[in-house]
Tab-separated table of C-alpha atoms in Angstrom:
chain	number	residue	atom	x	y	z
A	1	MET	CA	18.322	229.592	117.837
A	2	LEU	CA	20.053	227.590	120.355
A	3	ARG	CA	16.822	226.777	122.255
A	4	GLN	CA	15.083	225.385	119.359
A	5	ARG	CA	18.740	223.775	118.249
A	6	LEU	CA	18.856	221.878	121.554
A	7	ILE	CA	14.657	220.613	121.202
A	8	THR	CA	15.719	219.541	117.733
A	9	ALA	CA	18.772	217.608	119.104
A	10	ILE	CA	16.722	215.496	122.374
A	11	ILE	CA	13.645	214.630	119.637
A	12	LEU	CA	15.898	213.577	116.842
A	13	ALA	CA	19.128	211.607	119.219
A	14	PRO	CA	16.431	209.010	121.222
A	15	THR	CA	14.842	208.246	118.204
A	16	LEU	CA	17.565	207.905	115.883
A	17	THR	CA	19.262	205.866	118.165
A	18	PHE	CA	16.080	203.791	118.341
A	19	VAL	CA	16.237	202.887	114.306
A	20	ILE	CA	19.648	202.435	114.151
A	21	TYR	CA	18.513	199.723	117.097
A	22	ALA	CA	16.284	198.792	115.667
A	23	GLY	CA	18.525	198.293	112.303
A	24	GLY	CA	16.493	195.407	109.371
A	25	TRP	CA	14.094	197.536	107.338
A	26	TRP	CA	13.715	200.117	110.100
A	27	TYR	CA	16.847	201.575	109.534
A	28	GLY	CA	17.039	201.053	106.363
A	29	ALA	CA	13.999	202.634	105.234
A	30	LEU	CA	14.535	205.132	107.614
A	31	VAL	CA	18.058	206.384	105.712
A	32	LEU	CA	16.746	205.629	101.621
A	33	ALA	CA	13.978	208.256	103.531
A	34	LEU	CA	16.829	210.802	104.479
A	35	LEU	CA	18.712	210.344	100.872
A	36	SER	CA	15.303	210.664	98.888
A	37	ILE	CA	14.848	213.985	100.750
A	38	GLY	CA	18.700	215.078	100.054
A	39	THR	CA	17.987	214.029	96.531
A	40	TRP	CA	14.911	216.895	96.483
A	41	GLU	CA	17.481	219.303	98.056
A	42	PHE	CA	20.329	218.578	96.059
A	43	VAL	CA	17.578	219.516	92.937
A	44	ARG	CA	16.266	222.386	95.006
A	45	LEU	CA	20.418	223.637	95.498
A	46	ALA	CA	21.141	223.548	91.082
A	47	HIS	CA	18.180	225.148	90.748
A	48	GLY	CA	19.342	228.033	92.683
A	49	SER	CA	22.286	228.210	90.788
A	50	GLY	CA	20.451	227.911	87.775
A	51	VAL	CA	21.012	224.764	86.636
A	52	LEU	CA	17.866	221.987	85.905
A	53	PRO	CA	19.287	218.033	86.324
A	54	ALA	CA	16.504	215.250	85.552
A	55	ARG	CA	14.608	214.780	88.514
A	56	TRP	CA	13.005	212.053	88.117
A	57	LEU	CA	16.507	209.484	87.484
A	58	MET	CA	17.714	211.304	90.449
A	59	LEU	CA	15.657	209.194	93.220
A	60	PRO	CA	15.671	205.669	91.637
A	61	ALA	CA	19.585	206.525	90.557
A	62	VAL	CA	20.246	206.563	94.367
A	63	TRP	CA	18.263	204.020	95.886
A	64	ALA	CA	19.913	201.808	92.514
A	65	LEU	CA	23.303	203.187	94.176
A	66	ALA	CA	22.723	202.448	97.472
A	67	CYS	CA	21.638	198.651	97.648
A	68	GLY	CA	24.612	197.931	95.280
A	69	VAL	CA	26.924	199.376	97.770
A	70	LEU	CA	25.182	197.295	100.156
A	71	TRP	CA	24.739	194.025	98.702
A	72	GLN	CA	28.472	194.580	96.772
A	73	SER	CA	27.126	193.519	94.237
A	74	GLY	CA	28.679	193.901	90.590
A	75	TYR	CA	26.117	192.581	89.092
A	76	TRP	CA	23.780	195.602	90.532
A	77	LEU	CA	25.950	198.531	90.745
A	78	GLY	CA	27.873	198.247	87.876
A	79	PRO	CA	24.614	197.666	86.237
A	80	ALA	CA	23.425	201.149	87.478
A	81	ILE	CA	26.042	203.353	87.187
A	82	ALA	CA	26.093	202.434	83.508
A	83	GLY	CA	21.901	203.057	83.331
A	84	LEU	CA	22.695	206.167	85.325
A	85	LEU	CA	25.417	207.316	83.047
A	86	VAL	CA	23.365	206.413	79.142
A	87	ALA	CA	20.275	207.654	81.046
A	88	ALA	CA	21.501	210.970	81.844
A	89	THR	CA	23.473	211.088	78.789
A	90	ALA	CA	20.056	210.503	76.712
A	91	TRP	CA	17.646	213.155	78.316
A	92	HIS	CA	19.593	216.057	78.050
A	93	ALA	CA	21.214	215.444	74.373
A	94	TRP	CA	17.192	215.638	73.736
A	95	GLN	CA	16.683	218.836	75.915
A	96	TYR	CA	18.934	220.151	74.158
A	97	GLU	CA	17.611	219.135	71.302
A	98	HIS	CA	14.726	220.967	72.507
A	99	GLY	CA	15.838	223.954	72.997
A	100	ALA	CA	17.533	223.929	76.683
A	101	ALA	CA	20.844	226.248	77.680
A	102	ASP	CA	23.794	225.162	79.491
A	103	PRO	CA	23.582	220.783	79.152
A	104	LEU	CA	26.833	220.392	80.354
A	105	GLN	CA	25.695	221.701	84.017
A	106	SER	CA	22.630	219.995	84.066
A	107	TRP	CA	23.877	216.401	82.755
A	108	ALA	CA	26.968	217.122	85.591
A	109	VAL	CA	24.588	217.078	88.042
A	110	THR	CA	21.823	214.496	86.898
A	111	ILE	CA	24.747	212.268	87.497
A	112	ALA	CA	27.204	214.032	90.252
A	113	ALA	CA	24.055	213.996	92.922
A	114	PRO	CA	23.078	210.037	92.861
A	115	LEU	CA	26.881	209.370	93.038
A	116	TYR	CA	27.269	211.378	95.434
A	117	LEU	CA	24.483	210.483	97.844
A	118	GLY	CA	24.004	207.358	96.811
A	119	VAL	CA	27.090	205.526	97.217
A	120	LEU	CA	28.447	207.715	100.216
A	121	GLY	CA	24.774	206.460	101.511
A	122	GLY	CA	24.996	203.485	101.077
A	123	TYR	CA	27.735	203.086	102.798
A	124	LEU	CA	26.129	203.701	106.102
A	125	LEU	CA	23.848	201.261	104.773
A	126	ALA	CA	26.972	199.302	104.765
A	127	LEU	CA	28.776	199.981	107.813
A	128	ARG	CA	24.860	198.572	110.281
A	129	ALA	CA	25.013	195.546	108.122
A	130	LEU	CA	28.608	194.470	109.534
A	131	PRO	CA	29.346	192.299	112.017
A	132	ASP	CA	28.562	193.838	115.737
A	133	GLY	CA	27.435	196.706	113.353
A	134	LEU	CA	24.732	197.762	115.594
A	135	TRP	CA	27.566	198.881	118.118
A	136	TRP	CA	30.162	200.501	115.427
A	137	THR	CA	27.241	202.589	113.931
A	138	LEU	CA	26.125	203.890	117.236
A	139	THR	CA	29.846	204.658	118.046
A	140	ILE	CA	30.865	206.032	114.043
A	141	LEU	CA	28.085	208.455	113.700
A	142	PRO	CA	27.768	209.438	117.225
A	143	ALA	CA	31.315	210.754	117.913
A	144	VAL	CA	30.844	212.462	114.664
A	145	TRP	CA	28.149	214.384	116.385
A	146	CYS	CA	30.495	214.847	119.152
A	147	ALA	CA	32.829	215.963	117.226
A	148	ASP	CA	30.515	219.125	115.412
A	149	GLY	CA	29.574	219.921	118.705
A	150	GLY	CA	33.025	220.211	119.704
A	151	ALA	CA	34.398	221.508	116.986
A	152	TYR	CA	31.410	224.630	117.672
A	153	MET	CA	32.011	225.194	121.136
A	154	VAL	CA	35.837	225.262	121.046
A	155	GLY	CA	35.238	227.642	118.142
A	156	ARG	CA	33.358	229.872	119.576
A	157	LEU	CA	34.874	230.545	122.778
A	158	ALA	CA	38.547	229.936	121.463
A	159	GLY	CA	38.718	230.448	117.506
A	160	LYS	CA	40.522	232.268	115.928
A	161	HIS	CA	41.907	230.820	113.091
A	162	LYS	CA	39.902	230.598	110.159
A	163	LEU	CA	39.498	227.198	108.493
A	164	SER	CA	38.092	227.956	104.912
A	165	VAL	CA	37.232	231.954	104.568
A	166	ARG	CA	34.608	231.268	101.245
A	167	LEU	CA	33.435	228.128	102.744
A	168	SER	CA	32.216	228.139	105.753
A	169	PRO	CA	34.304	231.301	107.992
A	170	ASN	CA	31.894	231.017	110.814
A	171	LYS	CA	34.733	227.673	110.896
A	172	THR	CA	38.170	227.525	112.704
A	173	TRP	CA	41.435	225.473	112.846
A	174	GLU	CA	40.888	226.027	116.566
A	175	GLY	CA	36.892	224.559	116.316
A	176	LEU	CA	38.565	221.247	114.154
A	177	VAL	CA	41.182	220.717	116.908
A	178	GLY	CA	38.554	220.204	119.215
A	179	GLY	CA	36.308	218.156	117.613
A	180	LEU	CA	39.481	215.575	116.961
A	181	VAL	CA	39.911	215.801	120.341
A	182	LEU	CA	36.562	215.130	121.518
A	183	GLY	CA	34.929	213.504	118.630
A	184	PRO	CA	37.402	210.192	119.566
A	185	LEU	CA	37.593	210.548	122.994
A	186	PHE	CA	33.310	209.824	123.447
A	187	GLY	CA	33.814	207.143	120.324
A	188	ALA	CA	36.305	205.698	122.486
A	189	LEU	CA	33.676	205.340	125.664
A	190	LEU	CA	30.595	204.206	124.070
A	191	ALA	CA	32.612	201.732	122.687
A	192	ALA	CA	34.018	200.357	126.425
A	193	MET	CA	30.910	200.685	126.967
A	194	TRP	CA	29.686	198.700	124.662
A	195	GLU	CA	32.134	195.651	124.890
A	196	PHE	CA	30.211	194.216	127.437
A	197	LYS	CA	27.339	193.186	124.673
A	198	VAL	CA	30.022	192.200	121.948
A	199	ALA	CA	31.518	188.518	121.949
A	200	ALA	CA	34.761	187.675	122.972
A	201	GLY	CA	37.047	188.699	120.166
A	202	SER	CA	34.885	191.298	118.558
A	203	LEU	CA	36.778	194.041	116.226
A	204	LEU	CA	34.746	196.638	118.980
A	205	THR	CA	37.184	197.838	121.638
A	206	TRP	CA	37.608	201.695	122.391
A	207	GLN	CA	40.949	201.564	120.734
A	208	HIS	CA	40.250	200.888	117.593
A	209	ALA	CA	37.122	203.517	118.623
A	210	LEU	CA	39.386	205.468	119.384
A	211	GLN	CA	41.403	205.129	115.778
A	212	VAL	CA	38.377	205.288	113.688
A	213	SER	CA	36.787	208.083	115.488
A	214	PHE	CA	39.593	210.145	114.443
A	215	LEU	CA	39.650	209.784	110.952
A	216	VAL	CA	36.476	209.988	111.138
A	217	ALA	CA	37.030	213.328	112.410
A	218	LEU	CA	39.670	214.331	110.422
A	219	VAL	CA	38.026	213.428	107.505
A	220	SER	CA	34.198	214.636	108.160
A	221	PRO	CA	34.320	218.366	107.716
A	222	VAL	CA	34.533	217.694	104.036
A	223	GLY	CA	31.180	216.232	104.206
A	224	ASP	CA	30.272	220.033	105.518
A	225	LEU	CA	32.384	222.044	103.332
A	226	GLY	CA	31.603	220.277	100.409
A	227	ILE	CA	27.913	220.423	101.127
A	228	SER	CA	28.403	224.555	101.796
A	229	MET	CA	30.245	224.707	98.846
A	230	LEU	CA	27.048	223.937	97.201
A	231	LYS	CA	25.142	226.750	98.949
A	232	ARG	CA	27.361	229.092	98.673
A	233	GLN	CA	26.567	229.241	94.861
A	234	ALA	CA	22.649	229.074	95.019
A	235	LEU	CA	22.874	231.274	97.564
A	236	VAL	CA	21.017	229.987	100.743
A	237	LYS	CA	22.052	229.902	104.093
A	238	ASP	CA	20.342	226.101	104.807
A	239	THR	CA	19.416	223.312	102.363
A	240	GLY	CA	15.721	223.066	104.053
A	241	SER	CA	14.034	223.389	106.437
A	242	LEU	CA	12.862	219.745	108.055
A	243	PHE	CA	14.931	220.444	111.097
A	244	LEU	CA	14.292	223.129	112.999
A	245	GLY	CA	17.078	225.109	114.570
A	246	HIS	CA	19.534	223.094	112.315
A	247	GLY	CA	18.263	223.502	108.725
A	248	GLY	CA	17.700	220.444	106.155
A	249	VAL	CA	18.945	217.169	105.608
A	250	LEU	CA	21.821	217.762	103.414
A	251	ASP	CA	22.629	219.940	106.034
A	252	ARG	CA	22.876	216.743	108.608
A	253	ILE	CA	23.880	214.375	106.891
A	254	ASP	CA	26.252	215.846	104.859
A	255	SER	CA	29.196	214.190	107.978
A	256	TRP	CA	27.593	210.817	108.394
A	257	LEU	CA	28.313	210.688	104.348
A	258	VAL	CA	31.914	210.946	104.752
A	259	ALA	CA	32.440	208.948	107.772
A	260	GLY	CA	30.677	205.734	106.963
A	261	VAL	CA	32.654	205.185	104.217
A	262	VAL	CA	34.934	205.790	106.677
A	263	GLY	CA	34.501	203.761	109.073
A	264	TYR	CA	33.485	200.735	107.216
A	265	LEU	CA	37.015	200.655	104.926
A	266	TYR	CA	38.471	201.295	108.269
A	267	ILE	CA	36.561	198.152	110.002
A	268	THR	CA	36.967	196.318	106.954
A	269	PHE	CA	40.485	197.210	106.983
A	270	ILE	CA	41.282	195.761	110.719
A	271	GLY	CA	38.938	192.267	109.886
A	272	GLY	CA	41.516	191.415	107.111
């Protein structure tokens, strides 16, 4: 298993770096593709729990919401949310009228999944679109990955106190602390390298990178634990099998979805 994980990571790391560096349609297409696959994985988890959301509605809703966040447009985001609510309500009311059971859960998933993936995923797009967004993205996302890896290694070596017995019994408080140390240090190191590539006066400094990397390392486990909750209810180990040794798309981007929001808000806050 470890060998498979290493091979997959060796392939994914340079590929993702290239796409992030290329930006534009390359990056946008990758993020939307991951969100699309993640949507179908979400549907699979729902089916495993006996819930039948409106698949036909969820994918276009995810795209519309992600683009609304990217463009920061109330003229787009507001109607997208309203359209999702109205369409989901109409569909599940019709389904219930024709014999479907438990419409409340199906209706809730039809709305919650696009909001979760579309809105949070939209911030991954918005992060890259910021001034110096290339270098911020190449700082924050690797820092999250390093924090995850650090938490895993420290947890394996020194973990004694369970972080969450029901959701993820292998996670420990010691591992969390390890991630909170290694993730920010790696983020600061990357930013120190990128500082030579940005203009004078840029917000991207190793001090800011240290702060934002600590924040994302602290908050991003919420995404991991949230997806673990859904997998527990659906009685599956992974959300999918796209990445050999790493599971599905949601297994890989769960922390990034939260990190994108935290990173974007931090950068816009310090930028005034």
